Coordinates of C-alpha atoms in Angstrom, one line a residue:
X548 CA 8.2 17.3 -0.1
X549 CA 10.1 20.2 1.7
X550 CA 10.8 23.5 -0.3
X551 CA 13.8 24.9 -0.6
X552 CA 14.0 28.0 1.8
X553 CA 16.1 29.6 -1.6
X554 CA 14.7 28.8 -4.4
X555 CA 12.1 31.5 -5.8
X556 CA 8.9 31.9 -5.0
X557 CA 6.3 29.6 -7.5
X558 CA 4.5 31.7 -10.3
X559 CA 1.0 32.4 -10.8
X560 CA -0.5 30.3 -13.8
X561 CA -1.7 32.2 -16.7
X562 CA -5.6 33.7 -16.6
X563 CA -6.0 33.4 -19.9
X564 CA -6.7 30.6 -22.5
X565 CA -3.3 29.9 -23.9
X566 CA -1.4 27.2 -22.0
X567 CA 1.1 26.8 -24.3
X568 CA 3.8 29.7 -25.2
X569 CA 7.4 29.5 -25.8
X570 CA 10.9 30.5 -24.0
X571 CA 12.1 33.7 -24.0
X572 CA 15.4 32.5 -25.6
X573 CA 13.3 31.2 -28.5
X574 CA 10.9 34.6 -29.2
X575 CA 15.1 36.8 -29.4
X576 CA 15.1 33.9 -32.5
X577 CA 12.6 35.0 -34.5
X578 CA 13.6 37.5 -37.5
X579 CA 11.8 40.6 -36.2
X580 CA 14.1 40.5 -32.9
X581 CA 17.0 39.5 -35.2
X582 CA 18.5 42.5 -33.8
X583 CA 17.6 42.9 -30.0
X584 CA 20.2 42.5 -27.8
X585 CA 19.8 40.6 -24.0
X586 CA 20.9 43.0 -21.5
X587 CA 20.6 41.6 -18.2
X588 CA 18.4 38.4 -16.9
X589 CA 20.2 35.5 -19.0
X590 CA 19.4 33.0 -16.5
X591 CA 15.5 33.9 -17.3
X592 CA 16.0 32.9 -20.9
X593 CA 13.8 30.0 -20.0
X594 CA 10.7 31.7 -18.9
X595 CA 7.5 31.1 -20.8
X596 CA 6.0 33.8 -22.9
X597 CA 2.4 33.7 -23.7
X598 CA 1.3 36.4 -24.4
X599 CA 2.3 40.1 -24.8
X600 CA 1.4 43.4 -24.3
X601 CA 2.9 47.1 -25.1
X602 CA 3.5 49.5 -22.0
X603 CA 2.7 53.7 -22.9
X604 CA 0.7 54.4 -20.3
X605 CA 2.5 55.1 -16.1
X606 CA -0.3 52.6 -14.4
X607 CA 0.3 49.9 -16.6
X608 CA 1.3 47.4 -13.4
X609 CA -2.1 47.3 -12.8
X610 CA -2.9 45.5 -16.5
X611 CA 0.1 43.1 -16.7
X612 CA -1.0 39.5 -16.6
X613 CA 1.6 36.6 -15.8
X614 CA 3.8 35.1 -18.5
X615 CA 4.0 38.2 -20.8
X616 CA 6.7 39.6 -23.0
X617 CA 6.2 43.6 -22.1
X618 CA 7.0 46.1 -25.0
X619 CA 7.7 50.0 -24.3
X620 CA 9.6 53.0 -25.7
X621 CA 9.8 54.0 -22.3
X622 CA 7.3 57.1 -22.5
X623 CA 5.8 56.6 -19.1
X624 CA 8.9 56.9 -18.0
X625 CA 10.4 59.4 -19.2
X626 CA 10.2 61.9 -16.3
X627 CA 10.9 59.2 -13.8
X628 CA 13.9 57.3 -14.5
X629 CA 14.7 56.5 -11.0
X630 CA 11.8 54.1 -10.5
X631 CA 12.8 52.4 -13.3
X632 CA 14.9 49.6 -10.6
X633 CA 11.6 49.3 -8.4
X634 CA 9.9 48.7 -11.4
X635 CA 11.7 45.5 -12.4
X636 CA 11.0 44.1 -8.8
X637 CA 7.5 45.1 -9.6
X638 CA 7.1 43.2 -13.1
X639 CA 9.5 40.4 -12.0
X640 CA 6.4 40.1 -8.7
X641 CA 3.3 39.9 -11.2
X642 CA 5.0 37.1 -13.0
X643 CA 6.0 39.0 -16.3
X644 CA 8.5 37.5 -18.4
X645 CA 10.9 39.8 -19.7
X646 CA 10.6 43.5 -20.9
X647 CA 11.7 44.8 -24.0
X648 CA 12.4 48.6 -24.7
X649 CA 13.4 50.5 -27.2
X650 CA 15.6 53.8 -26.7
X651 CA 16.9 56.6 -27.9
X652 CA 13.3 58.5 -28.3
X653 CA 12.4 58.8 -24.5
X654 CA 15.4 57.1 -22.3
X655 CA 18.6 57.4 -23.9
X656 CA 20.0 54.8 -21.8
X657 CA 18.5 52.6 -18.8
X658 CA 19.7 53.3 -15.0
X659 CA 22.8 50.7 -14.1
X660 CA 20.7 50.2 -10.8
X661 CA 18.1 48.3 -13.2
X662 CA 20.0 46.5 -15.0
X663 CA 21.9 44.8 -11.7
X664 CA 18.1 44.9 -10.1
X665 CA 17.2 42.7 -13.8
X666 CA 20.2 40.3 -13.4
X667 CA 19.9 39.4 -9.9
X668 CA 16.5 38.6 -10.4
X669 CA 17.2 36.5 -13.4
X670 CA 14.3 39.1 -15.3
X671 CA 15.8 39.4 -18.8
X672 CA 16.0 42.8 -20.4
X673 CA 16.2 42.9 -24.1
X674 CA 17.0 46.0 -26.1
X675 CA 15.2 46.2 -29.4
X676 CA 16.3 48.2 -32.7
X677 CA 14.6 51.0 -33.6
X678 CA 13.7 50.4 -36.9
X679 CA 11.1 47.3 -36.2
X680 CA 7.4 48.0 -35.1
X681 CA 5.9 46.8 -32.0
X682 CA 3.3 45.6 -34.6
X683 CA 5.4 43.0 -36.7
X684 CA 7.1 41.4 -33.0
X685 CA 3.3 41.3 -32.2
X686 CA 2.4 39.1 -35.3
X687 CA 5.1 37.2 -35.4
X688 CA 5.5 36.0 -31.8
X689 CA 1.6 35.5 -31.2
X690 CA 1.6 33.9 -34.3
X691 CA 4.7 31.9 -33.1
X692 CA 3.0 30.8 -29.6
X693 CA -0.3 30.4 -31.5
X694 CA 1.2 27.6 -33.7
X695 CA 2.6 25.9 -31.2
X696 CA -0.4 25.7 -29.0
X697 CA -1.9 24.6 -32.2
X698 CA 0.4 21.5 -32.6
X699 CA 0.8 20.9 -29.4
X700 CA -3.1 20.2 -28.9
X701 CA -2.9 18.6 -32.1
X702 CA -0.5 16.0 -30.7
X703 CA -2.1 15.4 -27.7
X704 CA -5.6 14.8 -29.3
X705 CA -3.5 12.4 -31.5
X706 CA -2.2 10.3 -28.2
X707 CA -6.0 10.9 -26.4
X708 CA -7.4 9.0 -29.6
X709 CA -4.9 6.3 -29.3
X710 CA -4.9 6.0 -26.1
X711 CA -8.9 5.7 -25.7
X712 CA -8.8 3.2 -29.0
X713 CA -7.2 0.8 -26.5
X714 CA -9.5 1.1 -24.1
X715 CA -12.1 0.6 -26.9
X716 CA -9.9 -2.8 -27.9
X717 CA -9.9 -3.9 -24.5
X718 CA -6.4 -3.3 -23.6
X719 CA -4.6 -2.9 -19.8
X720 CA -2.3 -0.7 -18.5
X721 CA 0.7 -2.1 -20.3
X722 CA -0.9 -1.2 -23.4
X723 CA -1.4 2.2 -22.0
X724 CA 2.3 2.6 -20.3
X725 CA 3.9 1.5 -24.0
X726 CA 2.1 3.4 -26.1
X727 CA 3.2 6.7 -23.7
X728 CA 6.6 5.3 -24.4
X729 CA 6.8 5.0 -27.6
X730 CA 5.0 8.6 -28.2
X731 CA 7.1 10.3 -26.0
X732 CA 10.6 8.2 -26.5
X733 CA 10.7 8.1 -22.4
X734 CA 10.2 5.2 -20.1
X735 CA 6.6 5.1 -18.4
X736 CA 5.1 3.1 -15.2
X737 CA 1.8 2.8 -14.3
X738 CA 2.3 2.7 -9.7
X739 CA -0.1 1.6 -7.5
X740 CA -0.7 3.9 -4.6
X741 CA 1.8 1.2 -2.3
X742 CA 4.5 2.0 -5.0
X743 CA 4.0 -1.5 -6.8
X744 CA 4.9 -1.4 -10.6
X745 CA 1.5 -2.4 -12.2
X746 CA 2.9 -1.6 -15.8
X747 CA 6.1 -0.4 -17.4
X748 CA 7.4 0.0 -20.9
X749 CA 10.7 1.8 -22.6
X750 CA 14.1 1.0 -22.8
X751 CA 15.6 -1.2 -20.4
X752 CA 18.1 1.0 -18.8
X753 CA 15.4 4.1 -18.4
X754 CA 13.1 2.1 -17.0
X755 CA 15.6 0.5 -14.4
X756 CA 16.7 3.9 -13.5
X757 CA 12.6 4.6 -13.1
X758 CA 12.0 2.4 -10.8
X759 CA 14.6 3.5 -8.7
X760 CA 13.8 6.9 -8.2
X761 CA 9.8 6.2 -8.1
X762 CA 9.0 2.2 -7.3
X763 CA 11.3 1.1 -4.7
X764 CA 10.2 3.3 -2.0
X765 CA 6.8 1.8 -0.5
X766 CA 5.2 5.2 0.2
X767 CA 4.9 7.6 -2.7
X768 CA 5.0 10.4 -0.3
X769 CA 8.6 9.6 1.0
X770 CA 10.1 9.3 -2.2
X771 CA 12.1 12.4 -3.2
X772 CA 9.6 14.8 -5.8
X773 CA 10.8 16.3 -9.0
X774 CA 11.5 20.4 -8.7
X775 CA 8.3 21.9 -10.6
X776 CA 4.8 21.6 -9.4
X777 CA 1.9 22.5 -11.8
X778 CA 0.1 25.0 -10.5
X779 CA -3.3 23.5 -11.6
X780 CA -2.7 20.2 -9.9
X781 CA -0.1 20.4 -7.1
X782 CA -0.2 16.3 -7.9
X783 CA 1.1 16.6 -11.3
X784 CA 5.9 16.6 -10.3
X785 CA 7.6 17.5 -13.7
X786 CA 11.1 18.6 -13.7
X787 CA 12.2 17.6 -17.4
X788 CA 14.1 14.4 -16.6
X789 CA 11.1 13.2 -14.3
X790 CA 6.9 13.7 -14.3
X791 CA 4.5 12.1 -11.9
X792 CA 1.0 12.6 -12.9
X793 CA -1.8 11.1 -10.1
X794 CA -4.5 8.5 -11.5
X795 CA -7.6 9.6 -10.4
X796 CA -11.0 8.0 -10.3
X797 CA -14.3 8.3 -8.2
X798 CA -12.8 10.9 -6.3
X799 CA -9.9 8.6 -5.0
X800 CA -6.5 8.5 -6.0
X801 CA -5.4 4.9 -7.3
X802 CA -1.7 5.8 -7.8
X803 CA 0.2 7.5 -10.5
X804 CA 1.8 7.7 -14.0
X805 CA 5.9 8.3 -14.0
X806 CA 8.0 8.7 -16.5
X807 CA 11.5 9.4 -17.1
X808 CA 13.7 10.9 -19.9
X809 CA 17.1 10.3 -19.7
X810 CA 18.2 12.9 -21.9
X811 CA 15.9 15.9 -19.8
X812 CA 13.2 16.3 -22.5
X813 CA 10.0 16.4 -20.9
X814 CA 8.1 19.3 -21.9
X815 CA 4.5 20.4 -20.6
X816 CA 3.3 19.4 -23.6
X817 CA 4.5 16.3 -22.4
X818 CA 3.0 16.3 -19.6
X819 CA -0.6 17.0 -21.3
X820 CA -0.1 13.8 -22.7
X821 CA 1.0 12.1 -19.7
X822 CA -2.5 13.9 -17.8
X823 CA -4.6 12.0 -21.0
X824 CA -3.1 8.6 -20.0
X825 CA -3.3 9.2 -16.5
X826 CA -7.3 9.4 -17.0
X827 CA -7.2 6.8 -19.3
X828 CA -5.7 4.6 -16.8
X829 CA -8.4 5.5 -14.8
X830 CA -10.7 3.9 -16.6
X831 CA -8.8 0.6 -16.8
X832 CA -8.1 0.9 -13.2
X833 CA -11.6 1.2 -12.7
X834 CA -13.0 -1.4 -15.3
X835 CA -10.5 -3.5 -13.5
X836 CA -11.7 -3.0 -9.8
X837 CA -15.5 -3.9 -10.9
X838 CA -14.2 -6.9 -12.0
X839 CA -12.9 -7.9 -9.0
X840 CA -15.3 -6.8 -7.2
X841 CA -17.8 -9.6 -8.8
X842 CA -15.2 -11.8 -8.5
X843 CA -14.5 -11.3 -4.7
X844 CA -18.4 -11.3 -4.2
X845 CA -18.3 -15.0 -5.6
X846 CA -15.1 -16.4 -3.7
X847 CA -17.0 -14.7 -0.7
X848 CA -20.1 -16.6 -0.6
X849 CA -18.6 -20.2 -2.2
X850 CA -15.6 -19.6 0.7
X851 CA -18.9 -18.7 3.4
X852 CA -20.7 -21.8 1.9
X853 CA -17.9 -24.1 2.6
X854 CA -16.8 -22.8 6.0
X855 CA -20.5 -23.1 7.1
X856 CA -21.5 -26.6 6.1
X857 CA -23.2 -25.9 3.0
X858 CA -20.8 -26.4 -0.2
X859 CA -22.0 -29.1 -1.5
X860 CA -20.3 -31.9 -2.7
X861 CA -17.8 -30.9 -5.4
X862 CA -16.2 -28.1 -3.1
X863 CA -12.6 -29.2 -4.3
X864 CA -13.4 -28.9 -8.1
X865 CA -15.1 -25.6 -7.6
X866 CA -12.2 -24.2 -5.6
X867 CA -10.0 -24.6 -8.5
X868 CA -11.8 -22.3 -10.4
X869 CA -10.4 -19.8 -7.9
X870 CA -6.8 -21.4 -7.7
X871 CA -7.5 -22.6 -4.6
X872 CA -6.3 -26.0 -3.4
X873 CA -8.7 -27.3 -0.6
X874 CA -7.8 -31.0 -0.7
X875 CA -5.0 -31.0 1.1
X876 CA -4.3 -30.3 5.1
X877 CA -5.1 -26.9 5.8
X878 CA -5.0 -24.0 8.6
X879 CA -7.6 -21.6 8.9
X880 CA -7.2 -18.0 10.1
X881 CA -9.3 -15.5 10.6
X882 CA -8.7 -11.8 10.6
X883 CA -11.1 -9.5 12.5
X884 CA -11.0 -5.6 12.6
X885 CA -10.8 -4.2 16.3
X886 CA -13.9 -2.3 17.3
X887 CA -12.5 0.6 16.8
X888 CA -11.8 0.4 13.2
X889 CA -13.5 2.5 10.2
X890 CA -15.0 -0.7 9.3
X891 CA -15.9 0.1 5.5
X892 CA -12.8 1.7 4.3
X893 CA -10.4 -0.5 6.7
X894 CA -12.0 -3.5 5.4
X895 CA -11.2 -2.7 1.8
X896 CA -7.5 -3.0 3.1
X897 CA -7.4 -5.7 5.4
X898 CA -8.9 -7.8 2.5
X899 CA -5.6 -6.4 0.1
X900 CA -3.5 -7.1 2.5
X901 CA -4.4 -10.1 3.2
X902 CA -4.7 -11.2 -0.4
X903 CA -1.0 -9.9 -0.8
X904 CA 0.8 -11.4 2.3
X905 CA -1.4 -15.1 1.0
X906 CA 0.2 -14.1 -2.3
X907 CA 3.5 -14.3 -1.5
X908 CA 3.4 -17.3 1.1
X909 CA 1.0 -19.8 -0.2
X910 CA -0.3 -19.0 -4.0
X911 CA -2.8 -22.0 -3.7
X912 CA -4.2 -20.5 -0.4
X913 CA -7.9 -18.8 -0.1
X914 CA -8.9 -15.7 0.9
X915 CA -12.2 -13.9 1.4
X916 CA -13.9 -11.0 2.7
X917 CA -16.5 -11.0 4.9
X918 CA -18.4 -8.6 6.7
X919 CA -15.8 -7.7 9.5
X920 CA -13.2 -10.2 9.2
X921 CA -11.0 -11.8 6.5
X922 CA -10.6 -15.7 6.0
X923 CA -7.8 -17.5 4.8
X924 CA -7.1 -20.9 4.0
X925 CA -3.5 -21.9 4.0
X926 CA -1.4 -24.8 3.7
X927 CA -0.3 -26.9 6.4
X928 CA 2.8 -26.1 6.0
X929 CA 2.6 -22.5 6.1
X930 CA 4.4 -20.1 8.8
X931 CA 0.7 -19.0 9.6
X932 CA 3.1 -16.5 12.3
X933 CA 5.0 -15.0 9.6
X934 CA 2.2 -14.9 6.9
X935 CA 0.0 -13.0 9.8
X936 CA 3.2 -10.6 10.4
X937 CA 3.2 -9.5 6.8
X938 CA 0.0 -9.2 6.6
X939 CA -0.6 -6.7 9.2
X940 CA 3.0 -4.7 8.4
X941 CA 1.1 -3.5 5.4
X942 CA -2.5 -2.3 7.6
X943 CA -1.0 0.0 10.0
X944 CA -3.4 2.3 10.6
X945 CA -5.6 0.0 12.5
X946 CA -5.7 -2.9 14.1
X947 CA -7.1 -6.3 13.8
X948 CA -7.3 -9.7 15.7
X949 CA -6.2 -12.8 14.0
X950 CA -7.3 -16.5 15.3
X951 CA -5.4 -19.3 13.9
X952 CA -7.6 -23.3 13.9
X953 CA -5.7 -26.4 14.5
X954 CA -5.2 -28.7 10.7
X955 CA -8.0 -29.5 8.7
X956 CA -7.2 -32.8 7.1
X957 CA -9.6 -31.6 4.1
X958 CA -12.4 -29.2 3.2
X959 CA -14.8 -31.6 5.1
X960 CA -13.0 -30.3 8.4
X961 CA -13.0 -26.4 7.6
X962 CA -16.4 -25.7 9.0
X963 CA -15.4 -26.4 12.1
X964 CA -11.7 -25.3 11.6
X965 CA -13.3 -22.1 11.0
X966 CA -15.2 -22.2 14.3
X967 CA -11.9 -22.8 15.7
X968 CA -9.9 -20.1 14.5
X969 CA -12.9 -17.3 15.1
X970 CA -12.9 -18.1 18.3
X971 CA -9.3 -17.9 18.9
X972 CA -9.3 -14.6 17.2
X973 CA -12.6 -13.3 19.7
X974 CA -10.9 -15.0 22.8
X975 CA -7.2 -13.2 21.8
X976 CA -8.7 -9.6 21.9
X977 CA -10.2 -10.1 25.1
X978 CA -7.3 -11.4 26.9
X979 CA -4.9 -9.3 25.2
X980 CA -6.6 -6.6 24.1
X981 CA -6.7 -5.0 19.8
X982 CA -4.0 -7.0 17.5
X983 CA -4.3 -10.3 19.2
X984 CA -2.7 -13.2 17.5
X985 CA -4.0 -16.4 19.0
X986 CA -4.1 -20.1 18.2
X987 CA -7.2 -21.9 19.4
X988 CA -5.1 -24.5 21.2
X989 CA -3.4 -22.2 23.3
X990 CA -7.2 -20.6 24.4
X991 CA -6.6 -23.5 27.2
X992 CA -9.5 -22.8 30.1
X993 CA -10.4 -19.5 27.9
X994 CA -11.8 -21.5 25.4
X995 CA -14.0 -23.1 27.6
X996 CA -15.3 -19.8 29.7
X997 CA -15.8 -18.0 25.9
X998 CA -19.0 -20.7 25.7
X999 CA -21.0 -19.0 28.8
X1000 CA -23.0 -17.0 26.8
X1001 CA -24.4 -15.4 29.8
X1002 CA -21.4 -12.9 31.1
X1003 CA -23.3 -11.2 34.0
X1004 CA -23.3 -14.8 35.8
X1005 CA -19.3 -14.4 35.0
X1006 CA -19.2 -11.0 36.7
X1007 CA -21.1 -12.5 39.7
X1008 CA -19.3 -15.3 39.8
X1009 CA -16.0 -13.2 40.1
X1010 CA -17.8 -11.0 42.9
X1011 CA -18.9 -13.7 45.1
X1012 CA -15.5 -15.6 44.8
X1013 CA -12.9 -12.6 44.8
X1014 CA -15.0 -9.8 47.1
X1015 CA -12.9 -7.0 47.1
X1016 CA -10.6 -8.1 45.0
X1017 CA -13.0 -8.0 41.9
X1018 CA -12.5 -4.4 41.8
X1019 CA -9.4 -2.1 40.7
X1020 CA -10.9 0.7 43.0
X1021 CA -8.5 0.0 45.7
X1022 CA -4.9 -0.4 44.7
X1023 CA -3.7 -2.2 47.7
X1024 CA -6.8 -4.9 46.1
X1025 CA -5.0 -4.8 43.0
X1026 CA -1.9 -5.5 44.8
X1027 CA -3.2 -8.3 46.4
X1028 CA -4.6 -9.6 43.2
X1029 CA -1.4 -9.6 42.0
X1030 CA 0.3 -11.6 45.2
X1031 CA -2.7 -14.3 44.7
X1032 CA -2.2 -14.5 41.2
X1033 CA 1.8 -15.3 41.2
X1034 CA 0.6 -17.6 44.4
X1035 CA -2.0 -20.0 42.4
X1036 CA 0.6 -19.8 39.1
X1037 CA 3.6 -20.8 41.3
X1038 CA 1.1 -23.9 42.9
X1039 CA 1.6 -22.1 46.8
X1040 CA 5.4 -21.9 46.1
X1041 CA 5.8 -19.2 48.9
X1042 CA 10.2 -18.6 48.3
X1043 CA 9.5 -18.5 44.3
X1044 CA 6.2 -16.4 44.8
X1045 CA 8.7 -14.4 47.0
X1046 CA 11.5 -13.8 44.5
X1047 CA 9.3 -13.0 41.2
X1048 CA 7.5 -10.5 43.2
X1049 CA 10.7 -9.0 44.8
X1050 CA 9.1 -9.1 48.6
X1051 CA 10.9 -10.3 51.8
X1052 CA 9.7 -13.9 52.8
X1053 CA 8.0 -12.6 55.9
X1054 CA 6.5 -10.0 54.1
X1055 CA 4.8 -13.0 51.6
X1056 CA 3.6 -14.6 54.2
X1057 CA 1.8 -11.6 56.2
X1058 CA 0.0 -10.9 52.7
X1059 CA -1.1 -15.1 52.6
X1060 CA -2.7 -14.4 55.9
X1061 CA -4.6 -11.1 54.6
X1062 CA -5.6 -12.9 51.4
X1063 CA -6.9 -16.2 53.8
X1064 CA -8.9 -13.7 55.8
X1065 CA -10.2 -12.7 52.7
X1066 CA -10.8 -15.3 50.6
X1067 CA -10.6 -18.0 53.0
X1068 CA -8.3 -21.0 53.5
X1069 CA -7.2 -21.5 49.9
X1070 CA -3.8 -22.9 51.1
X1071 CA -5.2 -26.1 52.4
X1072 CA -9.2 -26.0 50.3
X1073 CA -8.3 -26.9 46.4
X1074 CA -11.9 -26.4 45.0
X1075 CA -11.6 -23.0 46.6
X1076 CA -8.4 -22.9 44.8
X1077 CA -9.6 -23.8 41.6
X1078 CA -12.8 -21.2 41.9
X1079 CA -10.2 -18.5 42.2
X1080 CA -8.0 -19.6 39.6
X1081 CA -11.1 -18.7 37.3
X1082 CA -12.3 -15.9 38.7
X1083 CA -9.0 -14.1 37.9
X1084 CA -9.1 -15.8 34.3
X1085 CA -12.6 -14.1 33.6
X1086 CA -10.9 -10.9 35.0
X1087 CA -7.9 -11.7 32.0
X1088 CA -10.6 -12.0 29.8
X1089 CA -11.4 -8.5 28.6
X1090 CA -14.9 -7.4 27.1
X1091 CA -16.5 -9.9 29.3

């Protein structure tokens, strides 16, 4: 979120122990201040006091804390009237409130530079009567803010113990969202850290206009942020008709609790409550992700079982108890993290996304997790293309290789449909580098040069058939390369061989005689044709 170059500068949070306090308009409400009068700084009638304190000493800057109500008769002023303007600026810098001062015994009246100085910095000045003691505004509003604190706690201890009591019942996050709802009379949604609605409750139009402020973007970083951010958790976006407080668990951040009140009346108190069922949703959240992890431990090793020979003989029946339909024709793909990748962390994801994109394009598909690559077992019928797509529009921090098997007719088939598609996804990065998509039929010769095992026979092999050529030292050799390549694809087609590579037909057949000098007669000798027709395949094939 970008700040507004205008707005004012955030305060400091309070040092003390009470978080709670009430508005400035509220404390000129109580009967000891029936008669103070507001000054200057009405648009500050909103600021929190929390405390106060009483000003007879000249050095008192140096013991005013944040969020206090300051009370003086304007004795340490008295011989120095004209600082009185700095000394709004001053206050209004530490955080203070709003001062209140009582003259007639020490001022008789207050300088017009600080009263302008108090209502451009929306600092309210209040004027108090003479005959009411600083003691009686000190019981009454500390008693005031004391009270509230007092409730407020109350009322969030109230929601903590019905909150955890649904835990304790076994209970989800739409438990959790709706009884935030109904506590607070806003609409509530428990987002996943993708901006997927994992839970909502309230009414129907609140919760509509929720999920268009907070769920339809897909990053929770892009969306537009409420105005006010706690100053104990820069997570935690209140701004009275909004509140987004993070879920947080094991260190990690699992996504967020949002709510929204139509009407403008979320409080901080509020949010307290909103903080209690963001932990609490925690501990669903991470109830929920030890659950499937056991689960995606056991689809793991039956999936491995099958796709290695060893699932026994009621491999249809069991793969039902995953959802999983395995008797009917099938594709196999296999998604394999570049080197490069974070392997532990990027796995996590590629296994989500994966999961998702199967999901949405074939609910009776399987998917597992290996070590370093994901499985999936889709229906014939299935745009494996698209489905791949989706997948990787979701992992795009790193890459991965994906190898696609011809049709299984039946889970008898999907060990070696298996094979298939990890060898397409192996043979796909190294002829086209990270993110490969490749189908094992179209490996063509590839597939067969993937089986020699031994690759420094390949490398000699490519020597001994392309000498100089082998090597991208020279770029006149890589030039050549190029001309021999483009020769052997077009089958010796010197005029088309001429026009792809934009050269003059005279010029193509000067290079032919350099390359026969080279190579030797590979116009006229096939077999010599065919040995360098492989040689620059290895060369395609990258890693080898």
């Amino acid at each position: 979120m970008t700040s507004d170059p205008a707005a004012p500068a955030m305060r400091l949070a309070s040092t003390g122990t009470i978080i709670h306090g009430v508005a400035v308009g509220e404390v000129l409400g109580v009967s000891t201040l029936a008669g103070a009068r507001l000054i200057a700084g009405k648009g500050g009638l909103d600021r929190i006091v929390q405390r106060l304190n009483v000003m007879e000493v000249p050095d008192i800057l140096a013991w005013v804390k944040p969020n206090e109500l300051l009370l003086t008769t304007g004795y340490p002023l008295r011989n120095t009237p004209q600082s009185l303007g700095r000394l709004v600026a001053d206050l209004d810098e530490r955080g203070l409130s709003a001062l209140a001062i009582k003259l007639g015994r020490y001022l008789d009246e207050l300088p017009e530079e600080m009263v302008e100085q108090a209502d451009r910095l929306n600092f309210p000045l209040i004027l108090l009567p003479n005959d009411v003691g600083f003691d009686d505004i000190l019981n009454q509003v500390l008693t005031d803010i004391l009270n509230r604190q007092a409730a407020t706690l109350a009322r969030a201890e109230e929601a903590h113990r019905a909150l955890v009591q649904i835990i304790l019942a076994g209970g989800g996050l739409r438990e959790v969202t709706a009884e935030v709802a109904g506590l607070l009379d806003v609409a509530v949604a428990a987002v996943d850290v993708g901006g997927h609605v994992l839970a909502s409750a309230g009414g129907a139009e609140q919760v509509a206009m929720l999920r268009e402020a907070y769920v339809l973007s897909a990053n929770l970083s892009t969306r537009p942020e409420p105005t006010r951010t706690d100053a104990a958790d820069p997570l935690v976006r209140a701004d009275g008709h909004y509140a987004v407080v993070p879920i947080v668990a094991g260190g990690h951040h699992h996504g967020r609790i949002a709510a929204f009140s139509q009407a403008g009346t979320l409080r901080d108190s509020d949010i307290r409550i909103l903080e209690r069922a963001a932990t609490v949703a925690a501990l669903v959240v991470t109830k929920q992700e030890a659950v499937t992890a056991v689960e995606s431990k056991y689809r793991a090793d039956f999936l491995r079982d099958v796709l290695t020979g060893r699932g026994g003989t009621r491999i249809a029946e069991r793969a039902k108890a995953f959802g999983w339909d395995l008797e009917r024709p099938v594709s196999v793909l296999v998604a394999e993290l570049d080197p490069e990748s974070d392997e532990r962390t990027a796995q996590d994801r590629l296994l989500a996304a994966w999961q998702a994109s199967v999901r949405r394009h074939d609910p009776r598909g399987a998917v597992a997790g290996f070590t370093r690559e994901v499985v999936a077992i889709v229906g014939s019928g299935v745009d494996t293309a698209r489905l791949t797509s989706a997948a990787s529009a979701t992992f795009a921090d790193c890459t991965f290789s994906t190898g696609m098997s011809r049709i299984a007719p039946g889970a008898e088939a999907l060990a070696d449909a298996y094979g298939q598609a990890l060898k397409a996804a192996r043979v796909g990065r190294q002829l086209h580098g990270p993110g490969a998509v490749a189908h094992f039929d179209q490996l063509g010769v590839y597939r067969l040069l993937s089986l020699v095992s031994d690759t420094t026979e390949l490398h000699s092999f490519v020597r001994e058939t392309l000498g100089a050529l082998a090597g991208d030292d020279d770029a006149e050799n890589a030039d050549l390369r190029r001309t021999l390549h483009v020769l052997l694809e077009t089958n010796l087609n010197v005029a088309e061989t001429a026009r792809r590579l934009h050269f003059h037909y005279n010029t193509l057949r000067y290079r032919i005689g350099k390359l026969e000098r080279m190579l030797g007669n590979f116009t006229e000798d096939a077999h010599l044709r065919l040995n360098l027709t492989l040689a620059l395949h290895v060369l395609n094939m990258r890693g080898i």
